[in-house]
Amino acid sequence: MQYFPLFADLKGRAVLLVGAGEVATRKADSLLQAGADIRVVARELAPAFLDWQNEGRIQWLAREFQPEHLQDVFLVVSATGDAEVDSQVFKAAQARHLLCNTVDDPQRCSFITPAVIDRSPIQVAISSSGTSPVLIRHWRQRIEALLPQHTGTLANIAGRWRARVQEKLGTVRERRHFWETLFASRFDALVAQGDIAAAEAELARQLDGQAARQGEVVVVHADPDDPGLLTLHALRALQAADLVLYEARVSEPVRQQIRKDAERSCLAPALAPHDQFDGTGSQHVARVATRLRDEARQGKRVVWLRCAPQAPSDDSTCAQILARAHVPLRIIPGVPVSGPDSRSDGSRHRQPAPAATLPIPVSLQAVPTTMSPVRRLRVATPQHLHRLYRRKHRHDTTLRHFQASQNRKI
């Protein structure tokens, strides 16, 4: 990251703008909208600057720049188009430890201004670090079309109710779940229609009826190295999680897709010896599933980020433990590697994974599940595989691989 993104409060702060042409006019307009006290140095003023001067919104200090003009200034913007003058302004600002932006000259910038989508008080900024302004304009237009006009009104209402929500809901997790549910409800449609009174009544109704949220577990199978192979469902799960348990092989680019304020925990792989197999998968998977269960019982949305592909019996183990505790479970299949061959562009050949199928033992068939009865009967249970494994004395392969091969034969 070449630049640190931030939003500056310029209300009542002095900003020196060197130049008063067409480009400087656009800069001045944005600075005035932010409430800045603009001081201008320019040989002559464009018509817009003359209007602002007559309205008392800017100060015209001088025609030629002098280092003394930087006295008591918060920010500096140079937009003269004259390389010599811009260099002089930048050097003088650097000597006084002031942030300076030189228009169309990234080498003489200690800060840059991004393209902005304004839905005040919501603002979305996007930047290419000064490398491709045209590309940024392209993406700004696309994001502009995606962001509804009433987004700012939503934020204003949320701001008015924030203190009452904090008083009603004691934890950060409860408040976040409340706001996420609210913004996805008819409250959003009421605001879009301009019916603010009805929208606030809906907010109050949902706040009064807010109940303790039930936790859930989501198992996400993903390529450990390429975040581009994460499915849309996987990304949504990672962004909504309160806690993410991930395996050691998961790379940093994939982990960066997790919501920034979510708890994270790395799981060290530890497979149990064959003689410790208890009919519910490996001890490691059972331990992880038990932790998933305990965390979800606290009302958390827990994600287990796994490296695809994995043995189907692992998901079965997790399903059994969670089903006994009546903890909701979702399994999101990944895009596994279908073979070692590589394409000419260097990427590996991958095919979409089939929907997850979980073997459920007879004792748990009363638990609600999306698996069809026919498929449930066709899939071997872990206990059955264990007996078959011991009967065949297949010591040349691991139990996990044997389970996977048997399920593939069904």
Short mmCIF file of C-alpha atoms in Angstrom, two decimals:
data_model
loop_
_atom_site.label_atom_id
_atom_site.label_comp_id
_atom_site.label_asym_id
_atom_site.label_seq_id
_atom_site.Cartn_x
_atom_site.Cartn_y
_atom_site.Cartn_z
CA MET A 1 0.00 0.00 0.00
CA GLN A 2 1.76 3.12 -1.22
CA TYR A 3 -0.57 5.67 0.43
CA PHE A 4 -2.42 5.55 3.73
CA PRO A 5 -6.11 6.38 3.13
CA LEU A 6 -7.68 8.99 5.42
CA PHE A 7 -10.41 11.63 5.44
CA ALA A 8 -9.41 15.10 6.70
CA ASP A 9 -11.69 17.54 8.53
CA LEU A 10 -11.02 20.88 6.80
CA LYS A 11 -13.81 22.94 8.35
CA GLY A 12 -12.34 26.34 9.19
CA ARG A 13 -8.79 25.22 8.34
CA ALA A 14 -6.53 27.27 6.08
CA VAL A 15 -5.61 25.68 2.74
CA LEU A 16 -3.20 27.39 0.35
CA LEU A 17 -4.16 26.96 -3.31
CA VAL A 18 -1.50 28.08 -5.78
CA GLY A 19 -3.10 28.62 -9.19
CA ALA A 20 -6.58 29.71 -10.25
CA GLY A 21 -7.19 28.14 -13.64
CA GLU A 22 -9.59 25.41 -14.81
CA VAL A 23 -7.98 22.59 -12.81
CA ALA A 24 -7.62 24.76 -9.71
CA THR A 25 -11.32 25.63 -9.99
CA ARG A 26 -12.30 21.98 -9.57
CA LYS A 27 -9.94 21.65 -6.59
CA ALA A 28 -11.30 24.82 -4.99
CA ASP A 29 -14.90 23.67 -5.43
CA SER A 30 -14.19 20.42 -3.54
CA LEU A 31 -12.29 22.27 -0.81
CA LEU A 32 -15.15 24.74 -0.33
CA GLN A 33 -17.65 21.88 -0.04
CA ALA A 34 -15.46 20.50 2.77
CA GLY A 35 -15.59 23.87 4.56
CA ALA A 36 -11.94 24.86 4.00
CA ASP A 37 -10.70 28.47 4.36
CA ILE A 38 -9.02 28.88 0.96
CA ARG A 39 -6.11 31.25 0.40
CA VAL A 40 -5.25 31.74 -3.27
CA VAL A 41 -2.00 32.73 -4.92
CA ALA A 42 -2.37 33.28 -8.68
CA ARG A 43 -1.47 35.80 -11.35
CA GLU A 44 -5.13 36.14 -12.31
CA LEU A 45 -8.41 34.60 -11.23
CA ALA A 46 -10.79 32.50 -13.31
CA PRO A 47 -14.45 33.66 -13.30
CA ALA A 48 -15.45 31.19 -10.59
CA PHE A 49 -12.73 32.53 -8.29
CA LEU A 50 -13.94 36.08 -8.87
CA ASP A 51 -17.44 35.05 -7.81
CA TRP A 52 -16.12 33.31 -4.70
CA GLN A 53 -14.01 36.34 -3.84
CA ASN A 54 -17.04 38.65 -4.14
CA GLU A 55 -18.97 36.28 -1.86
CA GLY A 56 -16.14 36.38 0.69
CA ARG A 57 -15.47 32.64 0.41
CA ILE A 58 -11.78 32.89 -0.58
CA GLN A 59 -8.81 35.19 0.03
CA TRP A 60 -6.57 36.33 -2.84
CA LEU A 61 -3.17 36.73 -1.18
CA ALA A 62 -0.83 37.60 -4.05
CA ARG A 63 0.07 37.08 -7.70
CA GLU A 64 3.44 35.38 -7.07
CA PHE A 65 4.14 32.61 -4.58
CA GLN A 66 6.39 33.31 -1.61
CA PRO A 67 7.32 30.83 1.16
CA GLU A 68 5.74 33.22 3.68
CA HIS A 69 2.33 32.32 2.26
CA LEU A 70 2.66 28.93 4.01
CA GLN A 71 2.38 30.53 7.45
CA ASP A 72 -0.45 28.94 9.53
CA VAL A 73 -1.53 26.75 6.62
CA PHE A 74 -2.93 23.22 7.15
CA LEU A 75 -2.66 21.86 3.58
CA VAL A 76 -1.11 23.00 0.30
CA VAL A 77 -2.38 22.41 -3.23
CA SER A 78 -0.38 23.53 -6.27
CA ALA A 79 -2.24 23.63 -9.60
CA THR A 80 -0.36 26.15 -11.74
CA GLY A 81 0.71 23.84 -14.59
CA ASP A 82 4.14 25.52 -14.38
CA ALA A 83 6.72 22.88 -13.39
CA GLU A 84 9.11 25.43 -11.93
CA VAL A 85 6.51 27.10 -9.72
CA ASP A 86 5.01 23.75 -8.65
CA SER A 87 8.48 22.51 -7.67
CA GLN A 88 9.11 25.65 -5.66
CA VAL A 89 5.83 25.28 -3.79
CA PHE A 90 6.43 21.59 -3.06
CA LYS A 91 9.96 22.15 -1.72
CA ALA A 92 8.81 25.02 0.51
CA ALA A 93 5.97 22.88 1.90
CA GLN A 94 8.31 19.96 2.55
CA ALA A 95 10.71 22.22 4.43
CA ARG A 96 7.84 23.20 6.77
CA HIS A 97 6.56 19.60 7.13
CA LEU A 98 3.27 20.46 5.38
CA LEU A 99 1.36 18.03 3.20
CA CYS A 100 1.34 19.17 -0.42
CA ASN A 101 -0.54 17.96 -3.49
CA THR A 102 0.77 18.92 -6.94
CA VAL A 103 -1.86 18.30 -9.59
CA ASP A 104 -0.82 15.74 -12.26
CA ASP A 105 2.65 15.33 -10.73
CA PRO A 106 2.80 12.34 -8.33
CA GLN A 107 6.53 12.86 -7.75
CA ARG A 108 5.73 16.17 -6.06
CA CYS A 109 2.91 14.93 -3.86
CA SER A 110 3.02 14.09 -0.17
CA PHE A 111 -0.71 13.37 -0.39
CA ILE A 112 -3.12 12.65 -3.23
CA THR A 113 -6.86 13.20 -3.61
CA PRO A 114 -8.92 10.18 -4.68
CA ALA A 115 -12.00 10.00 -6.87
CA VAL A 116 -15.02 10.26 -4.58
CA ILE A 117 -18.59 8.97 -4.70
CA ASP A 118 -20.49 11.31 -2.40
CA ARG A 119 -23.62 10.18 -0.57
CA SER A 120 -23.03 12.44 2.42
CA PRO A 121 -22.34 11.50 5.11
CA ILE A 122 -21.31 8.33 3.25
CA GLN A 123 -18.26 8.80 1.05
CA VAL A 124 -16.51 6.18 -1.06
CA ALA A 125 -12.99 7.04 -2.23
CA ILE A 126 -11.00 5.17 -4.88
CA SER A 127 -7.44 5.79 -6.02
CA SER A 128 -4.76 4.32 -8.28
CA SER A 129 -1.96 6.05 -6.32
CA GLY A 130 -1.68 8.52 -9.18
CA THR A 131 -0.90 5.89 -11.83
CA SER A 132 -4.11 5.81 -13.89
CA PRO A 133 -6.70 8.58 -13.36
CA VAL A 134 -8.76 7.46 -16.39
CA LEU A 135 -9.11 3.93 -14.99
CA ILE A 136 -10.24 5.37 -11.66
CA ARG A 137 -12.87 7.52 -13.37
CA HIS A 138 -14.15 4.36 -15.08
CA TRP A 139 -14.53 2.52 -11.78
CA ARG A 140 -15.96 5.55 -10.00
CA GLN A 141 -18.78 5.66 -12.56
CA ARG A 142 -19.49 1.95 -12.06
CA ILE A 143 -19.53 2.25 -8.26
CA GLU A 144 -21.69 5.38 -8.55
CA ALA A 145 -24.34 3.34 -10.34
CA LEU A 146 -24.29 0.67 -7.62
CA LEU A 147 -24.65 3.02 -4.63
CA PRO A 148 -28.30 4.12 -4.12
CA GLN A 149 -29.01 7.84 -3.76
CA HIS A 150 -30.75 7.30 -0.40
CA THR A 151 -27.62 5.78 1.19
CA GLY A 152 -26.80 9.06 2.93
CA THR A 153 -30.31 9.24 4.42
CA LEU A 154 -29.88 5.71 5.79
CA ALA A 155 -26.68 6.82 7.49
CA ASN A 156 -28.29 9.95 8.95
CA ILE A 157 -31.15 7.93 10.48
CA ALA A 158 -28.70 5.38 11.87
CA GLY A 159 -26.71 8.23 13.42
CA ARG A 160 -29.81 9.60 15.18
CA TRP A 161 -30.67 6.18 16.61
CA ARG A 162 -27.14 5.04 17.42
CA ALA A 163 -27.23 6.02 21.11
CA ARG A 164 -30.59 4.29 21.68
CA VAL A 165 -29.37 1.13 19.97
CA GLN A 166 -26.25 1.13 22.15
CA GLU A 167 -28.41 1.50 25.25
CA LYS A 168 -30.70 -1.36 24.20
CA LEU A 169 -28.05 -3.79 22.93
CA GLY A 170 -25.07 -4.26 25.20
CA THR A 171 -22.45 -5.91 22.95
CA VAL A 172 -20.80 -4.91 19.71
CA ARG A 173 -21.82 -8.22 18.13
CA GLU A 174 -25.50 -7.70 19.00
CA ARG A 175 -25.46 -4.18 17.60
CA ARG A 176 -23.74 -5.23 14.39
CA HIS A 177 -26.24 -8.04 13.82
CA PHE A 178 -29.12 -5.63 14.47
CA TRP A 179 -27.90 -3.07 11.92
CA GLU A 180 -27.15 -5.76 9.31
CA THR A 181 -30.65 -7.18 9.68
CA LEU A 182 -32.24 -3.72 9.62
CA PHE A 183 -30.50 -2.54 6.44
CA ALA A 184 -31.53 -5.76 4.67
CA SER A 185 -35.21 -5.37 5.69
CA ARG A 186 -38.15 -3.23 4.46
CA PHE A 187 -36.56 -0.33 6.38
CA ASP A 188 -34.33 0.25 3.34
CA ALA A 189 -37.31 0.36 0.96
CA LEU A 190 -39.17 2.84 3.17
CA VAL A 191 -36.19 5.19 3.19
CA ALA A 192 -35.82 4.86 -0.60
CA GLN A 193 -39.50 5.86 -0.94
CA GLY A 194 -38.88 8.94 1.20
CA ASP A 195 -41.22 7.81 4.00
CA ILE A 196 -38.86 8.64 6.86
CA ALA A 197 -41.52 8.49 9.58
CA ALA A 198 -42.53 4.95 8.59
CA ALA A 199 -38.86 3.95 8.30
CA GLU A 200 -38.10 5.14 11.84
CA ALA A 201 -41.23 3.38 13.13
CA GLU A 202 -39.95 0.17 11.50
CA LEU A 203 -36.55 0.68 13.12
CA ALA A 204 -38.17 1.13 16.54
CA ARG A 205 -40.32 -1.98 16.04
CA GLN A 206 -37.30 -4.13 15.16
CA LEU A 207 -35.29 -2.74 18.07
CA ASP A 208 -38.07 -3.46 20.58
CA GLY A 209 -38.46 -6.99 19.23
CA GLN A 210 -34.77 -7.74 19.09
CA ALA A 211 -34.12 -11.19 20.53
CA ALA A 212 -30.92 -13.00 21.35
CA ARG A 213 -29.35 -14.07 18.08
CA GLN A 214 -28.63 -17.75 17.48
CA GLY A 215 -25.13 -18.53 16.37
CA GLU A 216 -24.29 -20.53 13.27
CA VAL A 217 -21.36 -22.36 11.72
CA VAL A 218 -20.24 -22.07 8.10
CA VAL A 219 -17.61 -24.42 6.66
CA VAL A 220 -15.92 -22.79 3.67
CA HIS A 221 -13.82 -24.93 1.33
CA ALA A 222 -11.38 -22.76 -0.61
CA ASP A 223 -8.15 -22.81 -2.57
CA PRO A 224 -5.49 -21.88 0.02
CA ASP A 225 -3.49 -19.65 -2.33
CA ASP A 226 -5.80 -17.84 -4.76
CA PRO A 227 -8.44 -15.44 -3.34
CA GLY A 228 -9.87 -15.10 -6.86
CA LEU A 229 -11.27 -18.64 -6.50
CA LEU A 230 -13.41 -17.75 -3.49
CA THR A 231 -17.08 -18.02 -4.40
CA LEU A 232 -19.53 -15.19 -3.75
CA HIS A 233 -21.11 -17.19 -0.92
CA ALA A 234 -17.66 -17.74 0.61
CA LEU A 235 -16.82 -14.02 0.49
CA ARG A 236 -20.13 -13.12 2.11
CA ALA A 237 -19.53 -15.65 4.88
CA LEU A 238 -16.02 -14.30 5.57
CA GLN A 239 -17.32 -10.73 5.67
CA ALA A 240 -20.15 -11.61 8.07
CA ALA A 241 -18.15 -13.79 10.46
CA ASP A 242 -17.51 -12.99 14.11
CA LEU A 243 -14.80 -15.66 14.33
CA VAL A 244 -12.80 -17.39 11.56
CA LEU A 245 -10.83 -20.56 12.22
CA TYR A 246 -8.41 -21.15 9.34
CA GLU A 247 -5.88 -23.84 8.53
CA ALA A 248 -2.16 -23.13 8.50
CA ARG A 249 -1.90 -23.53 4.72
CA VAL A 250 -4.30 -20.66 4.03
CA SER A 251 -2.23 -17.83 2.53
CA GLU A 252 -2.24 -14.19 3.57
CA PRO A 253 -4.04 -12.99 0.37
CA VAL A 254 -6.93 -15.34 1.19
CA ARG A 255 -6.97 -14.30 4.86
CA GLN A 256 -7.21 -10.66 3.80
CA GLN A 257 -10.75 -11.36 2.59
CA ILE A 258 -11.85 -11.84 6.23
CA ARG A 259 -13.64 -8.91 7.83
CA LYS A 260 -11.04 -6.70 9.52
CA ASP A 261 -12.57 -6.75 13.01
CA ALA A 262 -13.37 -10.47 13.07
CA GLU A 263 -11.54 -12.74 15.50
CA ARG A 264 -9.07 -15.11 13.83
CA SER A 265 -7.48 -18.33 14.96
CA CYS A 266 -5.02 -20.57 13.10
CA LEU A 267 -5.58 -24.31 13.43
CA ALA A 268 -2.53 -26.60 13.39
CA PRO A 269 -3.25 -29.87 11.57
CA ALA A 270 -3.14 -32.90 13.85
CA LEU A 271 -4.52 -36.20 12.58
CA ALA A 272 -5.23 -38.98 15.04
CA PRO A 273 -3.51 -42.40 14.70
CA HIS A 274 -5.61 -45.19 13.17
CA ASP A 275 -6.08 -46.98 16.46
CA GLN A 276 -7.68 -43.85 17.96
CA PHE A 277 -10.38 -43.64 15.33
CA ASP A 278 -13.74 -43.51 17.14
CA GLY A 279 -16.22 -43.68 14.26
CA THR A 280 -16.68 -39.89 13.94
CA GLY A 281 -13.70 -38.91 11.79
CA SER A 282 -10.26 -37.80 12.92
CA GLN A 283 -9.75 -36.49 16.43
CA HIS A 284 -8.53 -33.18 15.00
CA VAL A 285 -11.75 -32.60 13.07
CA ALA A 286 -13.81 -33.61 16.10
CA ARG A 287 -11.94 -31.14 18.30
CA VAL A 288 -12.43 -28.33 15.79
CA ALA A 289 -16.13 -29.16 15.44
CA THR A 290 -16.51 -29.09 19.21
CA ARG A 291 -14.94 -25.65 19.32
CA LEU A 292 -17.21 -24.48 16.49
CA ARG A 293 -20.19 -25.72 18.50
CA ASP A 294 -19.10 -23.95 21.69
CA GLU A 295 -18.42 -20.64 19.90
CA ALA A 296 -21.75 -20.75 18.04
CA ARG A 297 -23.62 -21.36 21.29
CA GLN A 298 -22.40 -17.91 22.37
CA GLY A 299 -24.33 -16.37 19.47
CA LYS A 300 -21.34 -16.03 17.16
CA ARG A 301 -21.24 -16.57 13.42
CA VAL A 302 -18.26 -18.88 13.09
CA VAL A 303 -16.49 -19.78 9.84
CA TRP A 304 -14.12 -22.71 9.41
CA LEU A 305 -11.92 -21.82 6.42
CA ARG A 306 -10.62 -25.10 4.99
CA CYS A 307 -8.21 -25.94 2.17
CA ALA A 308 -10.04 -27.68 -0.68
CA PRO A 309 -10.36 -30.53 -1.39
CA GLN A 310 -11.10 -32.37 1.88
CA ALA A 311 -12.46 -35.82 2.68
CA PRO A 312 -16.29 -35.89 2.79
CA SER A 313 -16.09 -37.67 6.15
CA ASP A 314 -14.69 -34.48 7.72
CA ASP A 315 -17.85 -32.56 6.87
CA SER A 316 -19.86 -35.50 8.14
CA THR A 317 -18.07 -35.41 11.49
CA CYS A 318 -18.73 -31.70 11.81
CA ALA A 319 -22.40 -32.14 10.86
CA GLN A 320 -22.93 -34.87 13.45
CA ILE A 321 -21.45 -32.90 16.35
CA LEU A 322 -23.32 -29.71 15.47
CA ALA A 323 -26.60 -31.51 14.80
CA ARG A 324 -26.55 -33.03 18.29
CA ALA A 325 -26.27 -29.50 19.72
CA HIS A 326 -28.90 -28.11 17.28
CA VAL A 327 -26.40 -25.58 15.90
CA PRO A 328 -27.17 -24.49 12.30
CA LEU A 329 -24.53 -25.52 9.76
CA ARG A 330 -23.88 -24.40 6.20
CA ILE A 331 -21.20 -25.91 3.96
CA ILE A 332 -19.89 -23.84 1.05
CA PRO A 333 -17.98 -25.95 -1.50
CA GLY A 334 -14.90 -24.49 -3.12
CA VAL A 335 -13.31 -24.76 -6.56
CA PRO A 336 -10.87 -27.69 -6.12
CA VAL A 337 -7.97 -28.56 -8.39
CA SER A 338 -9.02 -31.24 -10.85
CA GLY A 339 -5.52 -32.24 -11.92
CA PRO A 340 -1.84 -31.32 -11.88
CA ASP A 341 -1.80 -30.05 -15.46
CA SER A 342 -1.26 -26.36 -15.99
CA ARG A 343 -2.60 -24.15 -18.70
CA SER A 344 -0.51 -21.95 -20.95
CA ASP A 345 -1.30 -18.87 -18.84
CA GLY A 346 0.16 -20.56 -15.75
CA SER A 347 -3.14 -21.23 -14.02
CA ARG A 348 -4.17 -24.66 -12.84
CA HIS A 349 -7.20 -26.36 -14.31
CA ARG A 350 -10.10 -26.27 -11.84
CA GLN A 351 -13.68 -27.41 -11.95
CA PRO A 352 -16.53 -26.33 -9.68
CA ALA A 353 -17.03 -28.62 -6.71
CA PRO A 354 -20.28 -30.56 -6.46
CA ALA A 355 -22.72 -29.74 -3.71
CA ALA A 356 -21.66 -31.08 -0.31
CA THR A 357 -23.23 -34.41 0.65
CA LEU A 358 -23.09 -35.37 4.31
CA PRO A 359 -23.46 -38.95 5.56
CA ILE A 360 -25.84 -38.85 8.54
CA PRO A 361 -26.06 -41.87 10.89
CA VAL A 362 -29.42 -43.47 11.60
CA SER A 363 -29.46 -42.04 15.12
CA LEU A 364 -29.49 -38.51 13.67
CA GLN A 365 -31.95 -38.94 10.82
CA ALA A 366 -34.61 -37.11 12.82
CA VAL A 367 -32.46 -33.98 12.71
CA PRO A 368 -33.66 -31.61 9.91
CA THR A 369 -31.35 -31.77 6.88
CA THR A 370 -31.41 -30.72 3.24
CA MET A 371 -30.01 -34.10 2.12
CA SER A 372 -32.47 -36.27 0.21
CA PRO A 373 -33.46 -39.60 1.87
CA VAL A 374 -32.21 -41.56 -1.16
CA ARG A 375 -28.79 -39.96 -1.04
CA ARG A 376 -28.67 -40.39 2.73
CA LEU A 377 -29.09 -44.15 2.34
CA ARG A 378 -26.50 -44.40 -0.43
CA VAL A 379 -23.69 -42.70 1.48
CA ALA A 380 -21.75 -44.91 3.86
CA THR A 381 -21.50 -43.77 7.46
CA PRO A 382 -18.06 -43.37 9.11
CA GLN A 383 -18.79 -46.37 11.38
CA HIS A 384 -19.45 -48.59 8.35
CA LEU A 385 -16.22 -47.41 6.69
CA HIS A 386 -14.29 -48.13 9.86
CA ARG A 387 -15.51 -51.74 9.94
CA LEU A 388 -14.79 -52.17 6.23
CA TYR A 389 -11.32 -50.71 6.67
CA ARG A 390 -10.41 -53.12 9.45
CA ARG A 391 -11.88 -56.09 7.59
CA LYS A 392 -9.77 -55.41 4.49
CA HIS A 393 -6.59 -54.64 6.51
CA ARG A 394 -5.65 -51.83 4.18
CA HIS A 395 -2.54 -50.63 6.03
CA ASP A 396 -0.98 -49.23 2.86
CA THR A 397 -3.22 -46.15 2.93
CA THR A 398 -4.51 -43.79 5.56
CA LEU A 399 -8.00 -44.19 6.91
CA ARG A 400 -8.96 -40.76 5.61
CA HIS A 401 -7.92 -41.63 2.05
CA PHE A 402 -9.72 -44.98 2.36
CA GLN A 403 -12.91 -43.18 3.43
CA ALA A 404 -12.67 -40.80 0.48
CA SER A 405 -12.11 -43.61 -2.01
CA GLN A 406 -15.08 -45.59 -0.69
CA ASN A 407 -17.39 -42.59 -0.90
CA ARG A 408 -16.29 -42.00 -4.50
CA LYS A 409 -17.28 -45.58 -5.39
CA ILE A 410 -20.85 -45.11 -4.13
#
